[in-house]
mmCIF file of C-alpha atoms in Angstrom:
data_model
loop_
_atom_site.group_PDB
_atom_site.id
_atom_site.type_symbol
_atom_site.label_atom_id
_atom_site.label_comp_id
_atom_site.label_asym_id
_atom_site.label_seq_id
_atom_site.Cartn_x
_atom_site.Cartn_y
_atom_site.Cartn_z
ATOM 1 C CA UNK A 1 0.000 0.000 0.000
ATOM 2 C CA UNK A 2 1.371 3.405 -0.977
ATOM 3 C CA UNK A 3 2.381 5.607 1.914
ATOM 4 C CA UNK A 4 0.397 8.730 2.627
ATOM 5 C CA UNK A 5 2.564 11.701 3.578
ATOM 6 C CA UNK A 6 1.404 13.873 6.489
ATOM 7 C CA UNK A 7 2.957 17.367 6.754
ATOM 8 C CA UNK A 8 5.117 17.698 9.844
ATOM 9 C CA UNK A 9 6.177 20.641 11.972
ATOM 10 C CA UNK A 10 4.155 23.286 13.787
ATOM 11 C CA UNK A 11 3.653 25.366 10.640
ATOM 12 C CA UNK A 12 1.863 22.659 8.635
ATOM 13 C CA UNK A 13 -1.384 24.264 7.409
ATOM 14 C CA UNK A 14 -4.607 22.895 8.862
ATOM 15 C CA UNK A 15 -6.104 22.545 5.386
ATOM 16 C CA UNK A 16 -3.238 20.258 4.375
ATOM 17 C CA UNK A 17 -3.956 18.056 7.368
ATOM 18 C CA UNK A 18 -7.633 17.911 6.470
ATOM 19 C CA UNK A 19 -6.770 17.008 2.893
ATOM 20 C CA UNK A 20 -4.453 14.263 4.114
ATOM 21 C CA UNK A 21 -7.112 12.794 6.404
ATOM 22 C CA UNK A 22 -9.612 12.932 3.564
ATOM 23 C CA UNK A 23 -7.127 10.967 1.461
ATOM 24 C CA UNK A 24 -7.491 8.025 3.823
ATOM 25 C CA UNK A 25 -11.071 7.632 2.585
ATOM 26 C CA UNK A 26 -9.660 6.568 -0.776
ATOM 27 C CA UNK A 27 -7.531 3.803 0.753
ATOM 28 C CA UNK A 28 -9.551 0.566 0.935
ATOM 29 C CA UNK A 29 -8.312 -0.376 4.411
ATOM 30 C CA UNK A 30 -9.479 2.938 5.905
ATOM 31 C CA UNK A 31 -12.739 3.447 4.000
ATOM 32 C CA UNK A 32 -15.810 4.232 6.104
ATOM 33 C CA UNK A 33 -17.965 2.282 3.622
ATOM 34 C CA UNK A 34 -17.330 0.413 0.399
ATOM 35 C CA UNK A 35 -18.692 1.663 -2.931
ATOM 36 C CA UNK A 36 -21.384 -0.472 -4.522
ATOM 37 C CA UNK A 37 -20.278 0.230 -8.123
ATOM 38 C CA UNK A 38 -17.897 -2.024 -10.009
ATOM 39 C CA UNK A 39 -14.255 -1.029 -9.610
ATOM 40 C CA UNK A 40 -10.972 -1.800 -11.352
ATOM 41 C CA UNK A 41 -8.988 -1.366 -8.101
ATOM 42 C CA UNK A 42 -7.852 -4.896 -7.227
ATOM 43 C CA UNK A 43 -7.484 -4.136 -3.494
ATOM 44 C CA UNK A 44 -10.910 -2.601 -3.346
ATOM 45 C CA UNK A 45 -12.435 -5.419 -5.323
ATOM 46 C CA UNK A 46 -10.884 -7.888 -2.894
ATOM 47 C CA UNK A 47 -12.338 -6.080 0.089
ATOM 48 C CA UNK A 48 -15.764 -5.929 -1.583
ATOM 49 C CA UNK A 49 -15.573 -9.636 -2.151
ATOM 50 C CA UNK A 50 -14.663 -10.271 1.490
ATOM 51 C CA UNK A 51 -17.386 -8.035 2.845
ATOM 52 C CA UNK A 52 -20.070 -9.598 0.673
ATOM 53 C CA UNK A 53 -18.711 -13.126 0.924
ATOM 54 C CA UNK A 54 -21.029 -15.478 2.776
ATOM 55 C CA UNK A 55 -24.734 -15.894 3.403
ATOM 56 C CA UNK A 56 -26.987 -12.820 3.793
ATOM 57 C CA UNK A 57 -26.955 -13.376 7.550
ATOM 58 C CA UNK A 58 -23.148 -13.559 7.667
ATOM 59 C CA UNK A 59 -22.793 -10.423 5.526
ATOM 60 C CA UNK A 60 -25.319 -8.558 7.683
ATOM 61 C CA UNK A 61 -23.564 -9.699 10.882
ATOM 62 C CA UNK A 62 -20.262 -8.394 9.527
ATOM 63 C CA UNK A 63 -21.782 -4.984 8.785
ATOM 64 C CA UNK A 64 -23.408 -4.967 12.222
ATOM 65 C CA UNK A 65 -20.068 -5.542 13.945
ATOM 66 C CA UNK A 66 -18.410 -2.788 11.920
ATOM 67 C CA UNK A 67 -21.288 -0.474 12.785
ATOM 68 C CA UNK A 68 -20.885 -1.299 16.466
ATOM 69 C CA UNK A 69 -17.218 -0.302 16.352
ATOM 70 C CA UNK A 70 -18.030 3.055 14.797
ATOM 71 C CA UNK A 71 -20.896 3.622 17.223
ATOM 72 C CA UNK A 72 -18.597 3.017 20.188
ATOM 73 C CA UNK A 73 -16.270 5.613 18.683
ATOM 74 C CA UNK A 74 -19.240 8.049 18.510
ATOM 75 C CA UNK A 75 -19.037 8.152 14.735
ATOM 76 C CA UNK A 76 -22.775 7.799 14.425
ATOM 77 C CA UNK A 77 -23.217 8.710 10.765
ATOM 78 C CA UNK A 78 -20.694 6.111 9.644
ATOM 79 C CA UNK A 79 -22.198 3.513 12.000
ATOM 80 C CA UNK A 80 -25.637 4.244 10.542
ATOM 81 C CA UNK A 81 -24.250 3.496 7.062
ATOM 82 C CA UNK A 82 -22.972 0.086 8.129
ATOM 83 C CA UNK A 83 -26.265 -0.843 9.820
ATOM 84 C CA UNK A 84 -28.112 0.181 6.652
ATOM 85 C CA UNK A 85 -25.807 -2.014 4.542
ATOM 86 C CA UNK A 86 -26.516 -4.844 6.948
ATOM 87 C CA UNK A 87 -30.261 -4.429 6.424
ATOM 88 C CA UNK A 88 -29.733 -4.142 2.662
ATOM 89 C CA UNK A 89 -28.121 -7.594 2.811
ATOM 90 C CA UNK A 90 -31.655 -8.887 3.615
ATOM 91 C CA UNK A 91 -30.751 -11.192 6.505
ATOM 92 C CA UNK A 92 -33.253 -13.960 7.288
ATOM 93 C CA UNK A 93 -32.403 -14.039 11.012
ATOM 94 C CA UNK A 94 -35.196 -12.045 12.674
ATOM 95 C CA UNK A 95 -33.115 -11.352 15.791
ATOM 96 C CA UNK A 96 -30.323 -9.911 13.624
ATOM 97 C CA UNK A 97 -32.729 -7.752 11.633
ATOM 98 C CA UNK A 98 -34.247 -6.437 14.874
ATOM 99 C CA UNK A 99 -30.779 -5.621 16.218
ATOM 100 C CA UNK A 100 -29.811 -3.769 13.034
ATOM 101 C CA UNK A 101 -33.026 -1.717 13.150
ATOM 102 C CA UNK A 102 -32.596 -0.869 16.836
ATOM 103 C CA UNK A 103 -28.936 0.004 16.336
ATOM 104 C CA UNK A 104 -29.727 2.261 13.399
ATOM 105 C CA UNK A 105 -32.418 3.892 15.549
ATOM 106 C CA UNK A 106 -29.753 4.541 18.206
ATOM 107 C CA UNK A 107 -27.621 6.325 15.593
ATOM 108 C CA UNK A 108 -30.556 8.445 14.445
ATOM 109 C CA UNK A 109 -31.321 9.322 18.053
ATOM 110 C CA UNK A 110 -27.831 10.753 18.401
ATOM 111 C CA UNK A 111 -28.236 12.561 15.078
ATOM 112 C CA UNK A 112 -31.676 13.879 16.159
ATOM 113 C CA UNK A 113 -33.435 12.262 13.206
ATOM 114 C CA UNK A 114 -36.431 11.420 15.359
ATOM 115 C CA UNK A 115 -38.776 10.461 12.522
ATOM 116 C CA UNK A 116 -36.281 7.853 11.334
ATOM 117 C CA UNK A 117 -35.970 6.550 14.910
ATOM 118 C CA UNK A 118 -39.724 5.975 15.097
ATOM 119 C CA UNK A 119 -39.829 4.238 11.709
ATOM 120 C CA UNK A 120 -37.004 1.818 12.579
ATOM 121 C CA UNK A 121 -38.411 1.079 16.029
ATOM 122 C CA UNK A 122 -41.844 0.435 14.532
ATOM 123 C CA UNK A 123 -40.273 -1.994 12.071
ATOM 124 C CA UNK A 124 -38.391 -3.696 14.921
ATOM 125 C CA UNK A 125 -41.604 -4.102 16.903
ATOM 126 C CA UNK A 126 -43.274 -5.844 13.964
ATOM 127 C CA UNK A 127 -40.496 -8.407 14.224
ATOM 128 C CA UNK A 128 -40.557 -8.606 18.023
ATOM 129 C CA UNK A 129 -43.435 -7.025 19.909
ATOM 130 C CA UNK A 130 -41.464 -7.290 23.171
ATOM 131 C CA UNK A 131 -38.367 -5.418 21.958
ATOM 132 C CA UNK A 132 -37.425 -3.304 24.975
ATOM 133 C CA UNK A 133 -34.797 -1.389 23.013
ATOM 134 C CA UNK A 134 -37.359 -0.438 20.351
ATOM 135 C CA UNK A 135 -39.800 0.806 22.988
ATOM 136 C CA UNK A 136 -37.027 2.646 24.844
ATOM 137 C CA UNK A 137 -35.725 4.465 21.774
ATOM 138 C CA UNK A 138 -39.239 5.221 20.550
ATOM 139 C CA UNK A 139 -40.017 6.804 23.907
ATOM 140 C CA UNK A 140 -36.862 8.947 23.781
ATOM 141 C CA UNK A 141 -37.701 10.149 20.254
ATOM 142 C CA UNK A 142 -41.307 10.933 21.203
ATOM 143 C CA UNK A 143 -40.133 12.831 24.256
ATOM 144 C CA UNK A 144 -37.758 14.883 22.091
ATOM 145 C CA UNK A 145 -40.712 15.665 19.787
ATOM 146 C CA UNK A 146 -42.769 16.881 22.783
ATOM 147 C CA UNK A 147 -45.183 13.970 22.450
ATOM 148 C CA UNK A 148 -45.130 13.071 26.127
ATOM 149 C CA UNK A 149 -48.388 11.095 26.209
ATOM 150 C CA UNK A 150 -47.204 8.773 23.432
ATOM 151 C CA UNK A 151 -43.838 8.417 25.186
ATOM 152 C CA UNK A 152 -45.662 7.375 28.359
ATOM 153 C CA UNK A 153 -47.651 4.807 26.389
ATOM 154 C CA UNK A 154 -44.428 3.326 24.968
ATOM 155 C CA UNK A 155 -42.915 3.079 28.432
ATOM 156 C CA UNK A 156 -46.033 1.503 29.929
ATOM 157 C CA UNK A 157 -46.200 -1.109 27.167
ATOM 158 C CA UNK A 158 -42.561 -2.007 27.747
ATOM 159 C CA UNK A 159 -42.784 -2.093 31.544
ATOM 160 C CA UNK A 160 -45.782 -4.411 31.286
ATOM 161 C CA UNK A 161 -43.431 -7.224 30.168
ATOM 162 C CA UNK A 162 -40.098 -5.797 31.374
ATOM 163 C CA UNK A 163 -40.909 -4.156 34.733
ATOM 164 C CA UNK A 164 -37.287 -4.059 35.938
ATOM 165 C CA UNK A 165 -36.012 -2.037 32.983
ATOM 166 C CA UNK A 166 -34.422 0.966 34.727
ATOM 167 C CA UNK A 167 -33.764 2.898 31.511
ATOM 168 C CA UNK A 168 -37.395 2.748 30.451
ATOM 169 C CA UNK A 169 -38.453 3.604 33.992
ATOM 170 C CA UNK A 170 -36.310 6.736 33.963
ATOM 171 C CA UNK A 171 -37.692 7.815 30.580
ATOM 172 C CA UNK A 172 -41.215 7.265 31.917
ATOM 173 C CA UNK A 173 -40.471 9.530 34.868
ATOM 174 C CA UNK A 174 -39.204 12.255 32.497
ATOM 175 C CA UNK A 175 -42.226 11.824 30.244
ATOM 176 C CA UNK A 176 -44.556 12.045 33.238
ATOM 177 C CA UNK A 177 -42.985 15.319 34.345
ATOM 178 C CA UNK A 178 -43.114 16.666 30.785
ATOM 179 C CA UNK A 179 -46.809 15.758 30.499
ATOM 180 C CA UNK A 180 -47.610 17.374 33.845
ATOM 181 C CA UNK A 181 -45.793 20.557 32.832
ATOM 182 C CA UNK A 182 -47.509 20.634 29.442
ATOM 183 C CA UNK A 183 -50.916 20.043 31.049
ATOM 184 C CA UNK A 184 -50.269 22.880 33.485
ATOM 185 C CA UNK A 185 -49.302 25.207 30.651
ATOM 186 C CA UNK A 186 -52.326 24.141 28.624
ATOM 187 C CA UNK A 187 -54.630 24.763 31.576
ATOM 188 C CA UNK A 188 -53.042 28.151 32.295
ATOM 189 C CA UNK A 189 -53.427 29.128 28.629
ATOM 190 C CA UNK A 190 -57.076 28.049 28.605
ATOM 191 C CA UNK A 191 -57.753 30.031 31.767
ATOM 192 C CA UNK A 192 -55.988 33.076 30.332
ATOM 193 C CA UNK A 193 -57.940 32.871 27.062
ATOM 194 C CA UNK A 194 -61.197 32.470 28.977
ATOM 195 C CA UNK A 195 -60.357 35.457 31.145
ATOM 196 C CA UNK A 196 -59.458 37.551 28.090
ATOM 197 C CA UNK A 197 -62.671 36.521 26.312
ATOM 198 C CA UNK A 198 -64.754 37.412 29.365
ATOM 199 C CA UNK A 199 -62.982 40.774 29.712
ATOM 200 C CA UNK A 200 -63.628 41.493 26.025
ATOM 201 C CA UNK A 201 -67.286 40.559 26.412
ATOM 202 C CA UNK A 202 -67.657 42.915 29.372
ATOM 203 C CA UNK A 203 -65.821 45.679 27.512
ATOM 204 C CA UNK A 204 -67.944 45.258 24.371
ATOM 205 C CA UNK A 205 -71.070 45.407 26.505
ATOM 206 C CA UNK A 206 -69.797 48.592 28.170
ATOM 207 C CA UNK A 207 -69.147 50.131 24.726
ATOM 208 C CA UNK A 208 -72.731 49.353 23.658
ATOM 209 C CA UNK A 209 -74.101 50.942 26.825
ATOM 210 C CA UNK A 210 -72.127 54.103 25.994
ATOM 211 C CA UNK A 211 -73.388 54.020 22.408
ATOM 212 C CA UNK A 212 -69.873 53.897 20.930
ATOM 213 C CA UNK A 213 -69.287 53.042 17.270
ATOM 214 C CA UNK A 214 -66.248 50.753 17.028
ATOM 215 C CA UNK A 215 -63.978 51.397 14.035
ATOM 216 C CA UNK A 216 -60.797 49.337 13.635
ATOM 217 C CA UNK A 217 -57.934 51.086 11.894
ATOM 218 C CA UNK A 218 -58.007 50.566 8.124
ATOM 219 C CA UNK A 219 -54.383 49.400 7.899
ATOM 220 C CA UNK A 220 -54.904 46.833 10.661
ATOM 221 C CA UNK A 221 -52.386 48.402 13.060
ATOM 222 C CA UNK A 222 -53.180 48.696 16.748
ATOM 223 C CA UNK A 223 -52.885 51.521 19.244
ATOM 224 C CA UNK A 224 -50.486 50.960 22.162
ATOM 225 C CA UNK A 225 -53.182 52.445 24.423
ATOM 226 C CA UNK A 226 -56.434 50.570 24.936
ATOM 227 C CA UNK A 227 -59.721 51.284 26.736
ATOM 228 C CA UNK A 228 -60.022 49.388 29.991
ATOM 229 C CA UNK A 229 -61.926 49.318 33.253
ATOM 230 C CA UNK A 230 -60.622 51.555 36.006
ATOM 231 C CA UNK A 231 -58.708 49.329 38.460
ATOM 232 C CA UNK A 232 -59.500 51.832 41.228
ATOM 233 C CA UNK A 233 -63.248 51.274 40.815
ATOM 234 C CA UNK A 234 -64.269 48.184 42.851
ATOM 235 C CA UNK A 235 -67.631 48.062 41.033
ATOM 236 C CA UNK A 236 -65.846 47.610 37.673
ATOM 237 C CA UNK A 237 -68.213 50.104 36.050
ATOM 238 C CA UNK A 238 -65.843 52.975 35.192
ATOM 239 C CA UNK A 239 -63.989 53.001 31.882
ATOM 240 C CA UNK A 240 -60.667 54.634 31.053
ATOM 241 C CA UNK A 241 -60.083 55.712 27.442
ATOM 242 C CA UNK A 242 -57.144 56.953 25.399
ATOM 243 C CA UNK A 243 -58.269 60.329 23.976
ATOM 244 C CA UNK A 244 -56.871 62.429 21.148
ATOM 245 C CA UNK A 245 -57.093 66.211 21.372
ATOM 246 C CA UNK A 246 -56.852 67.574 17.823
ATOM 247 C CA UNK A 247 -55.735 71.141 17.131
ATOM 248 C CA UNK A 248 -56.742 71.589 13.452
ATOM 249 C CA UNK A 249 -55.540 75.198 13.412
ATOM 250 C CA UNK A 250 -51.965 73.891 13.547
ATOM 251 C CA UNK A 251 -52.521 70.321 12.266
ATOM 252 C CA UNK A 252 -51.143 68.805 15.465
ATOM 253 C CA UNK A 253 -52.481 66.772 18.363
ATOM 254 C CA UNK A 254 -51.965 65.418 21.865
ATOM 255 C CA UNK A 255 -52.914 62.053 23.299
ATOM 256 C CA UNK A 256 -54.212 61.529 26.820
ATOM 257 C CA UNK A 257 -53.497 57.873 27.427
ATOM 258 C CA UNK A 258 -55.647 57.574 30.568
ATOM 259 C CA UNK A 259 -58.842 59.672 30.431
ATOM 260 C CA UNK A 260 -61.167 58.416 33.178
ATOM 261 C CA UNK A 261 -64.720 58.867 31.962
ATOM 262 C CA UNK A 262 -65.835 60.593 35.163
ATOM 263 C CA UNK A 263 -63.146 63.322 35.042
ATOM 264 C CA UNK A 264 -64.176 66.711 33.510
ATOM 265 C CA UNK A 265 -62.436 68.005 30.395
ATOM 266 C CA UNK A 266 -61.358 71.088 32.346
ATOM 267 C CA UNK A 267 -59.032 68.983 34.530
ATOM 268 C CA UNK A 268 -57.008 67.900 31.498
ATOM 269 C CA UNK A 269 -57.071 71.274 29.760
ATOM 270 C CA UNK A 270 -55.888 73.109 32.885
ATOM 271 C CA UNK A 271 -53.026 70.667 33.232
ATOM 272 C CA UNK A 272 -52.042 70.936 29.569
ATOM 273 C CA UNK A 273 -52.600 74.703 29.108
ATOM 274 C CA UNK A 274 -52.222 76.429 32.501
ATOM 275 C CA UNK A 275 -52.694 80.244 32.418
ATOM 276 C CA UNK A 276 -49.168 81.329 33.399
ATOM 277 C CA UNK A 277 -47.214 78.602 31.622
ATOM 278 C CA UNK A 278 -45.251 79.175 28.392
ATOM 279 C CA UNK A 279 -47.253 78.335 25.264
ATOM 280 C CA UNK A 280 -46.412 75.146 23.336
ATOM 281 C CA UNK A 281 -43.935 75.602 20.483
ATOM 282 C CA UNK A 282 -46.674 75.106 17.887
ATOM 283 C CA UNK A 283 -48.981 77.780 19.472
ATOM 284 C CA UNK A 284 -47.596 80.716 17.470
ATOM 285 C CA UNK A 285 -50.073 83.256 18.882
ATOM 286 C CA UNK A 286 -50.266 82.054 22.473
ATOM 287 C CA UNK A 287 -54.012 81.422 22.156
ATOM 288 C CA UNK A 288 -54.180 78.036 23.817
ATOM 289 C CA UNK A 289 -54.986 78.821 27.451
ATOM 290 C CA UNK A 290 -57.401 76.581 29.356
ATOM 291 C CA UNK A 291 -60.145 79.130 30.049
ATOM 292 C CA UNK A 292 -60.055 80.418 26.449
ATOM 293 C CA UNK A 293 -60.595 77.068 24.753
ATOM 294 C CA UNK A 294 -63.648 75.211 23.449
ATOM 295 C CA UNK A 295 -64.064 71.490 22.831
ATOM 296 C CA UNK A 296 -66.089 69.793 20.094
ATOM 297 C CA UNK A 297 -67.065 66.158 19.569
ATOM 298 C CA UNK A 298 -67.963 64.687 16.182
ATOM 299 C CA UNK A 299 -70.387 61.778 15.958
ATOM 300 C CA UNK A 300 -70.357 58.905 13.490
ATOM 301 C CA UNK A 301 -73.116 60.626 11.441
ATOM 302 C CA UNK A 302 -71.098 63.874 11.383
ATOM 303 C CA UNK A 303 -73.119 65.732 13.985
ATOM 304 C CA UNK A 304 -71.111 68.351 15.866
ATOM 305 C CA UNK A 305 -71.461 68.514 19.642
ATOM 306 C CA UNK A 306 -70.098 71.384 21.696
ATOM 307 C CA UNK A 307 -68.631 69.988 24.911
ATOM 308 C CA UNK A 308 -68.650 72.102 28.039
ATOM 309 C CA UNK A 309 -65.367 72.015 29.896
ATOM 310 C CA UNK A 310 -67.166 70.918 33.063
ATOM 311 C CA UNK A 311 -68.622 67.946 31.220
ATOM 312 C CA UNK A 312 -67.167 64.436 31.427
ATOM 313 C CA UNK A 313 -67.058 61.656 28.889
ATOM 314 C CA UNK A 314 -69.968 60.095 30.765
ATOM 315 C CA UNK A 315 -71.937 63.266 30.003
ATOM 316 C CA UNK A 316 -71.011 63.290 26.305
ATOM 317 C CA UNK A 317 -71.911 59.658 25.577
ATOM 318 C CA UNK A 318 -75.708 60.037 25.982
ATOM 319 C CA UNK A 319 -75.630 63.344 24.095
ATOM 320 C CA UNK A 320 -74.178 61.573 21.070
ATOM 321 C CA UNK A 321 -77.045 59.082 20.860
ATOM 322 C CA UNK A 322 -79.354 59.395 17.841
ATOM 323 C CA UNK A 323 -82.888 60.598 18.339
ATOM 324 C CA UNK A 324 -85.631 58.013 18.353
ATOM 325 C CA UNK A 325 -86.472 56.852 14.856
ATOM 326 C CA UNK A 326 -83.103 57.919 13.404
ATOM 327 C CA UNK A 327 -80.199 55.727 12.373
ATOM 328 C CA UNK A 328 -77.824 54.715 15.105
ATOM 329 C CA UNK A 329 -75.278 57.361 16.049
ATOM 330 C CA UNK A 330 -72.605 57.894 18.674
ATOM 331 C CA UNK A 331 -68.990 58.786 19.190
ATOM 332 C CA UNK A 332 -66.486 56.811 17.148
ATOM 333 C CA UNK A 333 -63.977 54.667 18.995
ATOM 334 C CA UNK A 334 -61.377 54.485 16.257
ATOM 335 C CA UNK A 335 -58.435 52.183 16.854
ATOM 336 C CA UNK A 336 -59.406 52.187 20.527
ATOM 337 C CA UNK A 337 -59.296 56.012 20.839
ATOM 338 C CA UNK A 338 -61.866 58.781 21.215
ATOM 339 C CA UNK A 339 -61.192 62.061 19.401
ATOM 340 C CA UNK A 340 -62.110 65.654 20.275
ATOM 341 C CA UNK A 341 -61.269 68.965 18.627
ATOM 342 C CA UNK A 342 -59.853 71.763 20.774
ATOM 343 C CA UNK A 343 -59.917 75.359 19.510
ATOM 344 C CA UNK A 344 -59.477 78.894 20.884
ATOM 345 C CA UNK A 345 -62.742 80.806 21.206
ATOM 346 C CA UNK A 346 -63.590 83.419 18.599
ATOM 347 C CA UNK A 347 -62.791 83.630 14.921
ATOM 348 C CA UNK A 348 -60.694 80.435 14.789
ATOM 349 C CA UNK A 349 -63.587 78.475 16.303
ATOM 350 C CA UNK A 350 -66.180 80.107 14.031
ATOM 351 C CA UNK A 351 -64.207 79.428 10.848
ATOM 352 C CA UNK A 352 -63.531 75.804 11.739
ATOM 353 C CA UNK A 353 -67.203 75.130 12.524
ATOM 354 C CA UNK A 354 -68.267 76.650 9.204
ATOM 355 C CA UNK A 355 -65.690 74.646 7.277
ATOM 356 C CA UNK A 356 -66.760 71.438 9.032
ATOM 357 C CA UNK A 357 -70.426 71.977 8.199
ATOM 358 C CA UNK A 358 -69.566 72.687 4.562
ATOM 359 C CA UNK A 359 -67.501 69.515 4.287
ATOM 360 C CA UNK A 360 -70.332 67.553 5.900
ATOM 361 C CA UNK A 361 -72.831 68.826 3.326
ATOM 362 C CA UNK A 362 -70.498 67.948 0.487
#
């Protein structure tokens, strides 16, 4: 056999070493598996003849032993190849075929090919319905696939005829814990979903009582602020809304993330526009001062409601209701938010109201 040179010295490149090791795969004595095609290499042909010399059972046994050596060396992919060649030899010995299937399943377990594990173990169990190894490896694969109930069933079937099997007993204990944890998570999720559904039902009912028209945002996005019941109200009857204050004069706005429906508008306006405080940067004329502002609400049917600053949301809701015999009307809850227009009294207010009515008629 021709010698294979290996670079020596500390400066030998790693890639040269890898190339040299790869070269061993072309030397018949060191091959991981033998090619099935015809070859003109006399040494290789001789090895092929030796490997395939004998009865199908003898050939399969030879491949099994080679596979075992590779498996012990943790070279699972190569071992799998030998076990497959053993099965391809079509042995007639059922015990040998079962062993090859279980051994190949062990390789696939290490390689995390769990579907292949289950197929080989199933095939092994058709040959021997009391194959503890097949049940054990099936249970491990099922556990890895988060199929704890099926893993438990495998373990129970095995322990019924092999009650002293410690390995299967340990897997059953793991599967039992996994099932308990999954059941707990499933129960917690169901309880959470039920709680969320009940909260939504109560919220929807509260919206209907307040005559709100629900409008989801056209683009499907959601507001980070959402209406909710006031946690400080033990009766769970008070709602808190996110509210937009629009300032059309300057095409800008503010959002009040927590507007309790029982709080008057004046409380928010006085906090946002106190008399002696500097005007916002966008208020070029310094007109936005709490006691000089007016608030308007617009209903779904484009009615305009003037909102007194002492009024609350609870006061505005019934005012937005349509008169008897008319189509339903109310404030729009768009993307979870209510919207009001805030203007300075006088000419700015008058012009905006006129423009709004004109646009409504158009």
